[in-house]
CSV table of C-alpha atoms in Angstrom, one decimal:
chain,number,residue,atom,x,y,z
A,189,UNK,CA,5.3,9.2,31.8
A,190,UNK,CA,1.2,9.9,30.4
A,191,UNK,CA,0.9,8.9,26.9
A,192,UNK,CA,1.8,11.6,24.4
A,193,UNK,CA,2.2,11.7,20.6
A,194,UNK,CA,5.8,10.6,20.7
A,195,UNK,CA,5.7,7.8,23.6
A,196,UNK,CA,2.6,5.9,21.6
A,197,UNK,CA,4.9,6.4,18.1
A,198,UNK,CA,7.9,4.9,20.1
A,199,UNK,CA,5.3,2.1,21.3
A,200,UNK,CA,4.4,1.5,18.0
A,201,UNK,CA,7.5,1.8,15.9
A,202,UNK,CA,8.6,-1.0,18.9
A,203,UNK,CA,5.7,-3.5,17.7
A,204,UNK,CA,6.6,-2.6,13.4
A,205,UNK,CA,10.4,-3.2,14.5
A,206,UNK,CA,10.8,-5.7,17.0
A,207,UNK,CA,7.5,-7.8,16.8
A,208,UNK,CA,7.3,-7.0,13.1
A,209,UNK,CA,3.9,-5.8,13.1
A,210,UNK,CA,2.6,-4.0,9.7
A,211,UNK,CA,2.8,-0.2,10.1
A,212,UNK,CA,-0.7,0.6,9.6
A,213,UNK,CA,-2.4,-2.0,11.8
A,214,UNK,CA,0.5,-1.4,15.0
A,215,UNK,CA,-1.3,2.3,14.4
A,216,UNK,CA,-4.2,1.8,14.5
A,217,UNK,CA,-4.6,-0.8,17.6
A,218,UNK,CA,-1.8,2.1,19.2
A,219,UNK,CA,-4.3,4.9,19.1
A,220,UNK,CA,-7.3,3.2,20.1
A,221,UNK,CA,-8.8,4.0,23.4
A,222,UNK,CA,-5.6,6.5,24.4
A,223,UNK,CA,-7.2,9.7,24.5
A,224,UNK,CA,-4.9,11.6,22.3
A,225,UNK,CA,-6.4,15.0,20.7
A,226,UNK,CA,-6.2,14.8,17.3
A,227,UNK,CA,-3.8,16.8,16.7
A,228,UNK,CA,-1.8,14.9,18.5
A,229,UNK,CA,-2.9,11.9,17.2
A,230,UNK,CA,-1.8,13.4,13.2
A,231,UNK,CA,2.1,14.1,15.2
A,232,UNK,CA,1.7,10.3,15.9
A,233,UNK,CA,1.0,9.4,12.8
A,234,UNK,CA,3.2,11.1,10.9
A,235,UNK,CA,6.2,10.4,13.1
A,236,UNK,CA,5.6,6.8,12.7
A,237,UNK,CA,4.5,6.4,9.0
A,238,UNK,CA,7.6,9.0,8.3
A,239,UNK,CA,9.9,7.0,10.2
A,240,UNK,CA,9.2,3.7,8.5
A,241,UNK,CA,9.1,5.8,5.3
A,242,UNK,CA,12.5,7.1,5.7
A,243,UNK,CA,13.9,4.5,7.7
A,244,UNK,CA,17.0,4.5,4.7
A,245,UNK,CA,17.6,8.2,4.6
A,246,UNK,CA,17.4,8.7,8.4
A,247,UNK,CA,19.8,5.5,8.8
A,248,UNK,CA,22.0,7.5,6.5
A,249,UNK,CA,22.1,10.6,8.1
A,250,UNK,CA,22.5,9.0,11.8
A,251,UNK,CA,26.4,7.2,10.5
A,252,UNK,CA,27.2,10.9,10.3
A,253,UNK,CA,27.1,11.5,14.0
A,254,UNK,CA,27.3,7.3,15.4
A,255,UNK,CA,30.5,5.6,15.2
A,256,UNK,CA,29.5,1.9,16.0
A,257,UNK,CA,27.1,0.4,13.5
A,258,UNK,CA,23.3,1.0,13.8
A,259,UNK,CA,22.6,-2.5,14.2
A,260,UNK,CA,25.0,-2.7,17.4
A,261,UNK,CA,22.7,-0.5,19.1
A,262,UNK,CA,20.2,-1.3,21.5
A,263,UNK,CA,16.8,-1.8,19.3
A,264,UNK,CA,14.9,0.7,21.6
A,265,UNK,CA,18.2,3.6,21.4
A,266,UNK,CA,18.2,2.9,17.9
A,267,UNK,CA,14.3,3.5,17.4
A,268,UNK,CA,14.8,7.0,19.7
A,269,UNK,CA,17.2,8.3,17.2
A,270,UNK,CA,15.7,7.6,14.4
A,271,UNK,CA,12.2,8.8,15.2
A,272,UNK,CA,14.2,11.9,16.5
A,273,UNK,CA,15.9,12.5,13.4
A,274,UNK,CA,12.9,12.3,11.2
A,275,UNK,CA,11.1,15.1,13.3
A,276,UNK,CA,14.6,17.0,13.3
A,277,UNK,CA,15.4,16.5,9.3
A,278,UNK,CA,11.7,16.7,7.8
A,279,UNK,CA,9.4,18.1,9.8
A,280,UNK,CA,9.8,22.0,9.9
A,281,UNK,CA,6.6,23.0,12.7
A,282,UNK,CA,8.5,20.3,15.3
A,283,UNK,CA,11.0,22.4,17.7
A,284,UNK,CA,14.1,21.1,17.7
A,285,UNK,CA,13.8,21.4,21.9
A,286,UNK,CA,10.6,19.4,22.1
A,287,UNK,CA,12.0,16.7,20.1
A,288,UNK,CA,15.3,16.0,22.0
A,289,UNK,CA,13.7,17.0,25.1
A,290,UNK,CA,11.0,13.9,25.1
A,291,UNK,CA,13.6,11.6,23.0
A,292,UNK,CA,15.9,11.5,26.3
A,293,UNK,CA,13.2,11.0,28.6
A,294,UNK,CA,11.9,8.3,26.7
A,295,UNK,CA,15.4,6.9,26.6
A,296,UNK,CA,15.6,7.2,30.5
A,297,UNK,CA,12.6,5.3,30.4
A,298,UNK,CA,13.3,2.4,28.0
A,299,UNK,CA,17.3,2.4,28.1
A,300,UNK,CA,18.2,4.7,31.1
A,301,UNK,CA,22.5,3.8,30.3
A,302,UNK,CA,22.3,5.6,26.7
A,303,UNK,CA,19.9,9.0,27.7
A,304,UNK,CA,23.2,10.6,27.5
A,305,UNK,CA,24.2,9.0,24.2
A,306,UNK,CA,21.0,9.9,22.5
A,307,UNK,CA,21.1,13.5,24.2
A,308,UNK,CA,24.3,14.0,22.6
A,309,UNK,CA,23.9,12.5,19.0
A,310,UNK,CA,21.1,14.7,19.0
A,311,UNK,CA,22.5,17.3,19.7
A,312,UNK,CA,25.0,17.1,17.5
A,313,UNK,CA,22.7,16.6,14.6
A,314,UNK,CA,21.4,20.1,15.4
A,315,UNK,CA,24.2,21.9,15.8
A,316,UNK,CA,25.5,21.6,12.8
A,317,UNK,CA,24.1,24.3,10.6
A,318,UNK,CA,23.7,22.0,7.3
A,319,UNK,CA,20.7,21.4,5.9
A,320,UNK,CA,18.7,17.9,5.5
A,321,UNK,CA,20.0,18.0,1.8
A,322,UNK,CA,23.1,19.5,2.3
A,323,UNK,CA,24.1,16.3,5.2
A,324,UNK,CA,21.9,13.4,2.6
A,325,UNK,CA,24.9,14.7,0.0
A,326,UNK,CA,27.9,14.6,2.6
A,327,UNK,CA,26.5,10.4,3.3
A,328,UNK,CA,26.6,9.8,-0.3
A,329,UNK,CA,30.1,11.9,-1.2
A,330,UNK,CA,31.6,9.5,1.7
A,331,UNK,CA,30.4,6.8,0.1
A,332,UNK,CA,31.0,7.3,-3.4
A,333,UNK,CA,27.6,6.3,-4.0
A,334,UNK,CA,26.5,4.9,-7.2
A,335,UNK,CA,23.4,6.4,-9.2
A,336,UNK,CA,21.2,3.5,-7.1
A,337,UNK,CA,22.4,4.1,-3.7
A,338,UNK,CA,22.1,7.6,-4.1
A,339,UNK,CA,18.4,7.6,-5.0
A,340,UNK,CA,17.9,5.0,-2.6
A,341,UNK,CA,19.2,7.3,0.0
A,342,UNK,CA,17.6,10.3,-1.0
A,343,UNK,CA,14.1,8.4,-1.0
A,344,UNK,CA,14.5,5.6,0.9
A,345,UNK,CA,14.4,2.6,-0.6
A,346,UNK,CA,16.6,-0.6,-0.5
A,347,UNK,CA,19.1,-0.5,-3.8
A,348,UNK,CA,17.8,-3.8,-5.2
A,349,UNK,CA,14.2,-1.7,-5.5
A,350,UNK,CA,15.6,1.3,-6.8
A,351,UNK,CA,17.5,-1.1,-9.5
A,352,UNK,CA,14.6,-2.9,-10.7
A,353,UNK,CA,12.3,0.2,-11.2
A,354,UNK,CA,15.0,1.8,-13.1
A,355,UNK,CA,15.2,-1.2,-15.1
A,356,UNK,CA,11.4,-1.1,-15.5
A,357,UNK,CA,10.7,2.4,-16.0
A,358,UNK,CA,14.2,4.3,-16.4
A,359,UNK,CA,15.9,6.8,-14.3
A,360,UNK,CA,13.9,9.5,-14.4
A,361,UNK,CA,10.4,8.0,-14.1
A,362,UNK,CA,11.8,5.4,-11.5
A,363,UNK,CA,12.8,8.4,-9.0
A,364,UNK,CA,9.2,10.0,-9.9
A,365,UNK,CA,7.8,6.5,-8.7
A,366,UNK,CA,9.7,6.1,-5.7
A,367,UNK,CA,9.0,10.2,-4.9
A,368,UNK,CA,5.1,9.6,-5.0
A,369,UNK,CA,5.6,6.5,-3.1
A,370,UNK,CA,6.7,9.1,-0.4
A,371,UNK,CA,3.4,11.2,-0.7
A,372,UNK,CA,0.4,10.7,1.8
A,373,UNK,CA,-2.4,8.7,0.2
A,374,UNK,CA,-5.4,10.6,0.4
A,375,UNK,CA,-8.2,8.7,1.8
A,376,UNK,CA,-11.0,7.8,-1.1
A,377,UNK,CA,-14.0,6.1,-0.3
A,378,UNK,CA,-16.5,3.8,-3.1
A,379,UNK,CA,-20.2,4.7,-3.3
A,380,UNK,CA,-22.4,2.0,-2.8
A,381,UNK,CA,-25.1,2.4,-5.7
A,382,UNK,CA,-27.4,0.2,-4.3
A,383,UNK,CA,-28.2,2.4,-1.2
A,384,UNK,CA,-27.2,5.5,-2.4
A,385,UNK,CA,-26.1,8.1,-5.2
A,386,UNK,CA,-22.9,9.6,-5.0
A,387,UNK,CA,-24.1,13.2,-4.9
A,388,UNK,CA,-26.2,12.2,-1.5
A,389,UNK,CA,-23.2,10.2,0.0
A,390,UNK,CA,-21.0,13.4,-0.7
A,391,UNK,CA,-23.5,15.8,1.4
A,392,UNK,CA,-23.9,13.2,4.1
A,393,UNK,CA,-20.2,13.1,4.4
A,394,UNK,CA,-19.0,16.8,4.0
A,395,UNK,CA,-21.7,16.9,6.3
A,396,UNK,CA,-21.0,14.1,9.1
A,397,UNK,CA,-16.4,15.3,8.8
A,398,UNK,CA,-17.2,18.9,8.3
A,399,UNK,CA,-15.0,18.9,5.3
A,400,UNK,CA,-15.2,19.4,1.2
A,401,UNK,CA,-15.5,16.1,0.2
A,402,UNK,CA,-14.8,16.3,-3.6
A,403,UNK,CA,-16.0,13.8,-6.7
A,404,UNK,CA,-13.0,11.1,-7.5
A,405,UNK,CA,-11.7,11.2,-11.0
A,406,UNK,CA,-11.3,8.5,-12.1
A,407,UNK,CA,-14.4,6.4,-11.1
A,408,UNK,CA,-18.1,7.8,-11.4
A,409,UNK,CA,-18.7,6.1,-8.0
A,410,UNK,CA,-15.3,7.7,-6.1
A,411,UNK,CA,-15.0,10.1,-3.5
A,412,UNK,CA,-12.4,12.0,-1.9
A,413,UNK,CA,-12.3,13.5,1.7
A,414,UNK,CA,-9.3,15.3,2.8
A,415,UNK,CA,-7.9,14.9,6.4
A,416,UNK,CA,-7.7,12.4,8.4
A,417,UNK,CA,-11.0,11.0,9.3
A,418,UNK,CA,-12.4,8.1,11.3
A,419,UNK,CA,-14.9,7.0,8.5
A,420,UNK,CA,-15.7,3.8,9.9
A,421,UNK,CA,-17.2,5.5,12.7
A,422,UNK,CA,-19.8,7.3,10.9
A,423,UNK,CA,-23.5,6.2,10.2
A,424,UNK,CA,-23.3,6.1,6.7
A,425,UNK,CA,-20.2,3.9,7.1
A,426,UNK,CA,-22.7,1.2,9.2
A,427,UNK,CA,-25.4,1.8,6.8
A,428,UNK,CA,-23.1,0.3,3.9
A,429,UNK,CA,-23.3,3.5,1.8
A,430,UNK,CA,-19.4,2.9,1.0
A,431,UNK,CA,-16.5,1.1,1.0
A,432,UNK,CA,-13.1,2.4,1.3
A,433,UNK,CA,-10.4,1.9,-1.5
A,434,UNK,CA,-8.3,3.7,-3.5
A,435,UNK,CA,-9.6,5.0,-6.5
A,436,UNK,CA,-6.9,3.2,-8.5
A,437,UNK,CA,-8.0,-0.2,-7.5
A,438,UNK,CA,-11.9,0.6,-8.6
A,439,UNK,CA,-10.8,0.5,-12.3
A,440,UNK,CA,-10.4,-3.4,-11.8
A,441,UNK,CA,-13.5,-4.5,-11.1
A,442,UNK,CA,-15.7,-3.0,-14.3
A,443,UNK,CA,-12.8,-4.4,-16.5
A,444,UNK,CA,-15.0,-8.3,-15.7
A,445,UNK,CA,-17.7,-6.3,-17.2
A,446,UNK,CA,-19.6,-8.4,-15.1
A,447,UNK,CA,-23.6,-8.9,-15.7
A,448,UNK,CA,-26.6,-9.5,-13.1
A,449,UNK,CA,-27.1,-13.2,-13.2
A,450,UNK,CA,-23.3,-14.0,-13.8
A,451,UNK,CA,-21.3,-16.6,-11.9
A,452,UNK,CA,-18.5,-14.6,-10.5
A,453,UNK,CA,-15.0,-16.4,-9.3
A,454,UNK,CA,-12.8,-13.9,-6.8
A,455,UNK,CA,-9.8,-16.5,-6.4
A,456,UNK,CA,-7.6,-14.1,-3.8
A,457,UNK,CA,-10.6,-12.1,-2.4
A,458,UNK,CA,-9.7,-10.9,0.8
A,459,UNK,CA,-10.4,-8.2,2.6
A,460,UNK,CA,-13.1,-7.8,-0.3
A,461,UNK,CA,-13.1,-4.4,-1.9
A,462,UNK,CA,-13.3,-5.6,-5.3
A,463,UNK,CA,-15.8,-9.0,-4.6
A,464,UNK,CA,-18.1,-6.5,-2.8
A,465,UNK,CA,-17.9,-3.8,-6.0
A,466,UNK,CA,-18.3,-7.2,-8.6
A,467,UNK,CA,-21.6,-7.1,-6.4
A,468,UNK,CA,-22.4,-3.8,-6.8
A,469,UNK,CA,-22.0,-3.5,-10.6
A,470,UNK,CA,-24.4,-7.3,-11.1
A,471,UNK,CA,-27.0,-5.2,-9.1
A,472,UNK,CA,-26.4,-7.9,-6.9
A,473,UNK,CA,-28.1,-10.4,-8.9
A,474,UNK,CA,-26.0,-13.4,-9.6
A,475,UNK,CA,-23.3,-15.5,-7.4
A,476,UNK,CA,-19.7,-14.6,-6.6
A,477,UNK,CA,-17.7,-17.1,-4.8
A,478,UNK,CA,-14.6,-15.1,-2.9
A,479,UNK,CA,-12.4,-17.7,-1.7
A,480,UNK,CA,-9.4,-16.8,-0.1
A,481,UNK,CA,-6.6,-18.9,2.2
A,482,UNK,CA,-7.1,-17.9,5.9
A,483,UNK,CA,-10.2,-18.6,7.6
A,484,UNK,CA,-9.8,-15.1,9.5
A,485,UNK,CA,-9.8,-13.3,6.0
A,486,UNK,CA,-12.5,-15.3,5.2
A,487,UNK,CA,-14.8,-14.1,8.3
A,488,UNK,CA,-13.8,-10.3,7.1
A,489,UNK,CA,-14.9,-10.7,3.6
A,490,UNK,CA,-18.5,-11.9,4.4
A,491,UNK,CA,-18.8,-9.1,6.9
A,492,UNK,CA,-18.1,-6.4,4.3
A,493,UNK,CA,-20.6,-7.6,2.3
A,494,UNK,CA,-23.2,-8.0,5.5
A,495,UNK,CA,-22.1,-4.6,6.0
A,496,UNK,CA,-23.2,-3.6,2.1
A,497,UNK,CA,-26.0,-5.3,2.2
A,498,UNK,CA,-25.0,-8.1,-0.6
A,499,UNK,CA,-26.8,-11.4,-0.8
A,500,UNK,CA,-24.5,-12.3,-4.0
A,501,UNK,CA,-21.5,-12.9,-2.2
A,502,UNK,CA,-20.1,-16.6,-0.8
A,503,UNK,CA,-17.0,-15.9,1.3
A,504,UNK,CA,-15.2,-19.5,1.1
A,505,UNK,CA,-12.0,-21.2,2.6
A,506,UNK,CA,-9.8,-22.5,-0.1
A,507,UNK,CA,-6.8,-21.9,-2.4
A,508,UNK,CA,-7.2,-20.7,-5.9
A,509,UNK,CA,-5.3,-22.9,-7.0
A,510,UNK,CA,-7.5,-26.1,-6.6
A,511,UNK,CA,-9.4,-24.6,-9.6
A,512,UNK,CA,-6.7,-26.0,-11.8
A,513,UNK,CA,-8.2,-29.6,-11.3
A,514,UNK,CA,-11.9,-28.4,-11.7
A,515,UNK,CA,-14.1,-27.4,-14.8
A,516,UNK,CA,-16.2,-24.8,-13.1
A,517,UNK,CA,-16.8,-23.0,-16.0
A,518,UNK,CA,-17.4,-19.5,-14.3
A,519,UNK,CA,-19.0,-16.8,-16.5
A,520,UNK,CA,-15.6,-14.8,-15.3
A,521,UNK,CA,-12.6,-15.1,-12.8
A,522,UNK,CA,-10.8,-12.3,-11.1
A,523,UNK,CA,-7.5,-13.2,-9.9
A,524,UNK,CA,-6.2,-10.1,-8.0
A,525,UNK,CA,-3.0,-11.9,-7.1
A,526,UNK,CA,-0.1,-11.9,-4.3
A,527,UNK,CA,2.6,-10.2,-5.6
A,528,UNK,CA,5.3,-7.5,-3.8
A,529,UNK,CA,3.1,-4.8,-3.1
A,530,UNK,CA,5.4,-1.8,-4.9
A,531,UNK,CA,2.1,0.3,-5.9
A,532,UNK,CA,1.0,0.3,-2.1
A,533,UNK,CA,3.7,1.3,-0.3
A,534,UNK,CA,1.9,5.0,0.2
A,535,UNK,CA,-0.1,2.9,2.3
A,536,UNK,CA,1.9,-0.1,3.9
A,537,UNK,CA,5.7,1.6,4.2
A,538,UNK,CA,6.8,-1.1,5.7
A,539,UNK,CA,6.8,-3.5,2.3
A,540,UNK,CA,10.2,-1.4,1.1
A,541,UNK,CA,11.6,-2.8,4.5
A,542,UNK,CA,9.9,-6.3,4.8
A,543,UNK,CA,10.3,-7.5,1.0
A,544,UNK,CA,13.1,-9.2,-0.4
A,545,UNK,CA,14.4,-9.7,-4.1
A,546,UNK,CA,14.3,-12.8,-3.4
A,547,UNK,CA,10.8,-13.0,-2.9
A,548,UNK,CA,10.1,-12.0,-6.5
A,549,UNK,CA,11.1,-15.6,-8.2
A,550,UNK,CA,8.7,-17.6,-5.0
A,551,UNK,CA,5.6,-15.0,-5.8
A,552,UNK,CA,6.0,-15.1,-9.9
A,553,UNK,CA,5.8,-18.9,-9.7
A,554,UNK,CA,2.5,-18.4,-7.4
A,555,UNK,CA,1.1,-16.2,-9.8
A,556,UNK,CA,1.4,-18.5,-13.1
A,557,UNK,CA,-0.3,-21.0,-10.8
A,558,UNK,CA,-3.2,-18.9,-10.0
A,559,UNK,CA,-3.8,-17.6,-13.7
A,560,UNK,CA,-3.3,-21.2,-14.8
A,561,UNK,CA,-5.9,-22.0,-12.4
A,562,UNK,CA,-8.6,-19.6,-13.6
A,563,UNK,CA,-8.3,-20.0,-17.3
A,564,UNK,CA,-9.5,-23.7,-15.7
A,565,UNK,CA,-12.2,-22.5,-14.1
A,566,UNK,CA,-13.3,-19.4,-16.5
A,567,UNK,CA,-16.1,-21.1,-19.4
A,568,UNK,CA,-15.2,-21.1,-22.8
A,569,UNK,CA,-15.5,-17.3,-24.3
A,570,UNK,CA,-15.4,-16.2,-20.5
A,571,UNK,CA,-13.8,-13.4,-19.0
A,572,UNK,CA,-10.4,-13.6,-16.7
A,573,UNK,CA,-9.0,-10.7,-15.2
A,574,UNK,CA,-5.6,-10.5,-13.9
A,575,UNK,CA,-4.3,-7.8,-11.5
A,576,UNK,CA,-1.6,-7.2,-9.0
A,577,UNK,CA,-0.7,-3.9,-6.8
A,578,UNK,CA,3.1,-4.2,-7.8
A,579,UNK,CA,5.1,-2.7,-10.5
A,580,UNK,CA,7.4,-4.8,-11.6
A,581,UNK,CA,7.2,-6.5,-15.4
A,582,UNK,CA,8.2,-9.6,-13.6
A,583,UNK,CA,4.9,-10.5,-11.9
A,584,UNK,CA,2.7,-8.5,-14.5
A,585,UNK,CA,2.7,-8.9,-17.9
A,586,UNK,CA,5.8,-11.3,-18.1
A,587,UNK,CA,3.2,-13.9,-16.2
A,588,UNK,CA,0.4,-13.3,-18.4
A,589,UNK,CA,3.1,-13.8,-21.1
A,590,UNK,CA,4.6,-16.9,-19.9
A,591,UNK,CA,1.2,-18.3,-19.2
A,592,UNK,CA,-0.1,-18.2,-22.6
A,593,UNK,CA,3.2,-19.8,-24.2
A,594,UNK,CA,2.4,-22.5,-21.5
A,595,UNK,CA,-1.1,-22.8,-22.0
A,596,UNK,CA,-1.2,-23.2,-25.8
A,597,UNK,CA,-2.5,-20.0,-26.5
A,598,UNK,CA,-5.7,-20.7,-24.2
A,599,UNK,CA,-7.0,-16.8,-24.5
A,600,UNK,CA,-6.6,-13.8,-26.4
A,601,UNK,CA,-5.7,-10.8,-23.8
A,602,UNK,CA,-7.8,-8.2,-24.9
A,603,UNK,CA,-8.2,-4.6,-25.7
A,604,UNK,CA,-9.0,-2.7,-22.8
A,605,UNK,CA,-8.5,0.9,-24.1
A,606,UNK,CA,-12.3,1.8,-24.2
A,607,UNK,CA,-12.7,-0.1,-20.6
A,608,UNK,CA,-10.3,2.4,-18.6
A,609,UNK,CA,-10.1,6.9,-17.7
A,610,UNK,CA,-9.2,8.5,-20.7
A,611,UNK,CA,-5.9,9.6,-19.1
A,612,UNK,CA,-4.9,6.2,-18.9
A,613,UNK,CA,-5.6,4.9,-22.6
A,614,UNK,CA,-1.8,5.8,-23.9
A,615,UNK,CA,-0.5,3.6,-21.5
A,616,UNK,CA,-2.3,0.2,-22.4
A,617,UNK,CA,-0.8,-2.2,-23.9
A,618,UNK,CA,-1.0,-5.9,-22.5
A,619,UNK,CA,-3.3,-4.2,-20.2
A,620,UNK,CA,-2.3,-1.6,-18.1
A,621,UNK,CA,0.8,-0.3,-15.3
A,622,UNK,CA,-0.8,2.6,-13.2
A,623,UNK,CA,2.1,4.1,-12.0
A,624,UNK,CA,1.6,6.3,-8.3
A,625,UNK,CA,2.8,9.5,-9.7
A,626,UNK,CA,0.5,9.0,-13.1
A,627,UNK,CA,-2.6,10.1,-11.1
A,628,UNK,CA,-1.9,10.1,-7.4
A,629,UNK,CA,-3.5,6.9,-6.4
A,630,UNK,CA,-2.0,3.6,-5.3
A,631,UNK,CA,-0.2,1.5,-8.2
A,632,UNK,CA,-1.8,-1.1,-10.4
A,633,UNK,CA,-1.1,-3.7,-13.1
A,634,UNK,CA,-4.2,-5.3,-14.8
A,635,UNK,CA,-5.4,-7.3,-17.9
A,636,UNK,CA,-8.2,-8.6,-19.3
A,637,UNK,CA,-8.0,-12.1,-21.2
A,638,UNK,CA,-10.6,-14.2,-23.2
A,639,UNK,CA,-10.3,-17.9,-22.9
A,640,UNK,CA,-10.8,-19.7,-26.4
């Protein structure tokens, strides 16, 4: 059997499932050096981002036409179907033939015994003249779902997610959130200002992809270039005209306010999109030490800024958390902390799948630490900025909060409403919750705090 769209998306969806390999990274290594076209590298792509995506809903919609349990199934049968059924239930251009057609021979490849047993749950999925909706609402009416399960369902996401987001954010914005978690990211790229203007970078770009790359906006340095495009591969790329990060997570930096000549502390740096824009807006003139935990990380930072051309930038091995024993006295400290990752999960669908509730109590406790840490290292009247990519109150402004009734009022969190878009400015309070249906980018919480 050659390689096709569907066989590398089985391949890969084998690697997220069984091995437990992030989505985006099993991808990429998956479509490397396979000759695909691209269109059949954007079928890959979407089958297996979709998939993971809507792992929940398709699960859902497969105990329809199963009667064991899913999780009795064969891991490889079980990976058929449900790549099947996403192509089948939301993706409208994909014959109904060609899908079943290529899901039995794959299953006469991988798990010869159950071709038939795919072939006819398949089938039977098609034949009945219901639509997507119409078979979502049968699930949930045979379960008696509550208000959770059923959004959970219809969006999937696990119910203890969908709970605390309601709690956070109530109903109706919740199921906003969770429908924009569903959307494509569009791919946004940072203009290097050292090398470049972003007017220049924009022609070299729409230029180099053959597309209408338009201005970000929300950052005078963002750019947005529709489809999906290998930027890495182009020259501006190598020439370290850009970086790529979502637009969202460029309105963190500038809150440090940071000045050529500062000392700079990145406590959780990797892979070093906002050490390498710290860089950028000191002109490069100063230090930055980006530490972070893993030597491997470690290695990537200091390439991206090789890559940018930045002399300001120390990549070093070591846990933020050591600061808590030191007087560094840093001009400013960014912790950009671990936390659950609910504002990425356009990006990483996997994290609905991979994190637990329980998680939340281990990484809040993490956090306090780190913040504790750089209002240590941070000088007197310096700046510490505190961000995560979740959304939950929890490991946001409820750690900032705790921290200060623990640290006996050691800094003032600050104003920020002049520091941030325009469009954002209602929503600061404590800092600021970007939300990913507020703007279409990735979600972000971050604050800015004065120590005494």
């Amino acid at each position: 059997m050659k390689n096709t769209a569907r066989s590398i998306a089985f391949e890969t969806l084998g690697r997220v499932y069984k091995d437990g390999a992030y989505t985006n990274i099993a991808l990429q290594h998956a479509l490397t050096d396979r000759g695909l076209s691209p269109r059949d590298k954007g079928l890959c792509t979407e089958i297996v981002y979709g998939t993971v995506r809507r792992q929940i809903t398709i699960d859902a919609l497969l105990q329809l036409y199963v009667k064991r349990k899913l999780k009795d199934l064969d891991q490889d049968v079980l990976t058929i179907l449900r790549m099947s059924v996403y192509q089948l239930a939301f993706l409208e251009r994909v014959p109904a033939y060609a899908a079943i057609d290529e899901a039995v021979e794959l299953t006469k490849r991988h798990a010869r015994a159950a071709s038939g047993f795919v072939n006819g749950v398949l089938r039977s999925y098609v034949r009945e003249s219901a639509s997507t909706e119409e078979k979502i609402e049968a699930f949930l009416a045979k379960k008696r779902a509550s208000e959770v399960l059923s959004l959970g369902v219809r969006h999937g996401f696990p119910n203890w997610m969908v709970q605390r987001l309601i709690s956070a954010y109530g109903r109706e914005r919740a199921e906003m959130i969770l429908s924009a978690c569903n959307e494509p990211a569009p791919l946004t790229v940072r203009t290097n200002l050292l090398k470049t203007s972003r007017e220049s970078l924009k022609a070299a770009l729409a230029d180099a992809v053959q597309l209408e790359v338009r201005d970000g906006e929300l950052s005078s340095q963002a750019l947005v270039i529709p489809g999906a495009v290998n930027v890495e591969a182009l020259e501006a790329y190598r020439a370290g005209q850009f970086t790529i990060q979502d637009e969202g997570a460029m309105l963190i930096a500038p809150l440090l306010t940071p000045l050529p000549g500062s000392t700079v502390l990145d406590m959780c740096a990797a892979p070093g999109g906002k050490t390498t824009h710290i860089a950028e807006l000191m002109r490069d003139e100063g230090t930055i030490d980006a530490y972070d935990v893993y030597l491997q990380k470690v290695k990537m930072i200091q390439e991206q800024a090789t890559r940018l051309g930045l002399k300001s930038v120390t990549a070093r091995l070591g846990d933020g958390r050591d600061f808590a024993n030191k007087e560094a006295a840093y001009d400013a400290v960014l912790v950009d902390a671990p936390c659950s990752g609910l504002g990425v999960m356009r990006r990483r669908p996997d994290i609905r799948h991979r994190r637990k509730q329980s998680d939340i109590a281990q990484l809040t406790s993490l956090q306090r630490d780190l913040l504790q840490a750089a209002l240590r290292a941070v000088r007197p009247g310096g700046i510490v900025v505190y961000a995560t990519c979740t959304l939950l109150p929890e490991e946001n402004e409820q750690v900032v909060e705790w921290v200060q009734k623990n640290t006996s009022d050691a800094f003032v969190v600050e104003d920020i409403h002049e520091l941030v878009p325009e469009v954002f400015r209602q929503d600061v309070c404590q800092g600021l919750t970007i939300t990913p249906e507020r703007a279409l980018t990735d979600g972000f919480y971050m604050t800015r705090l004065r120590k005494r």
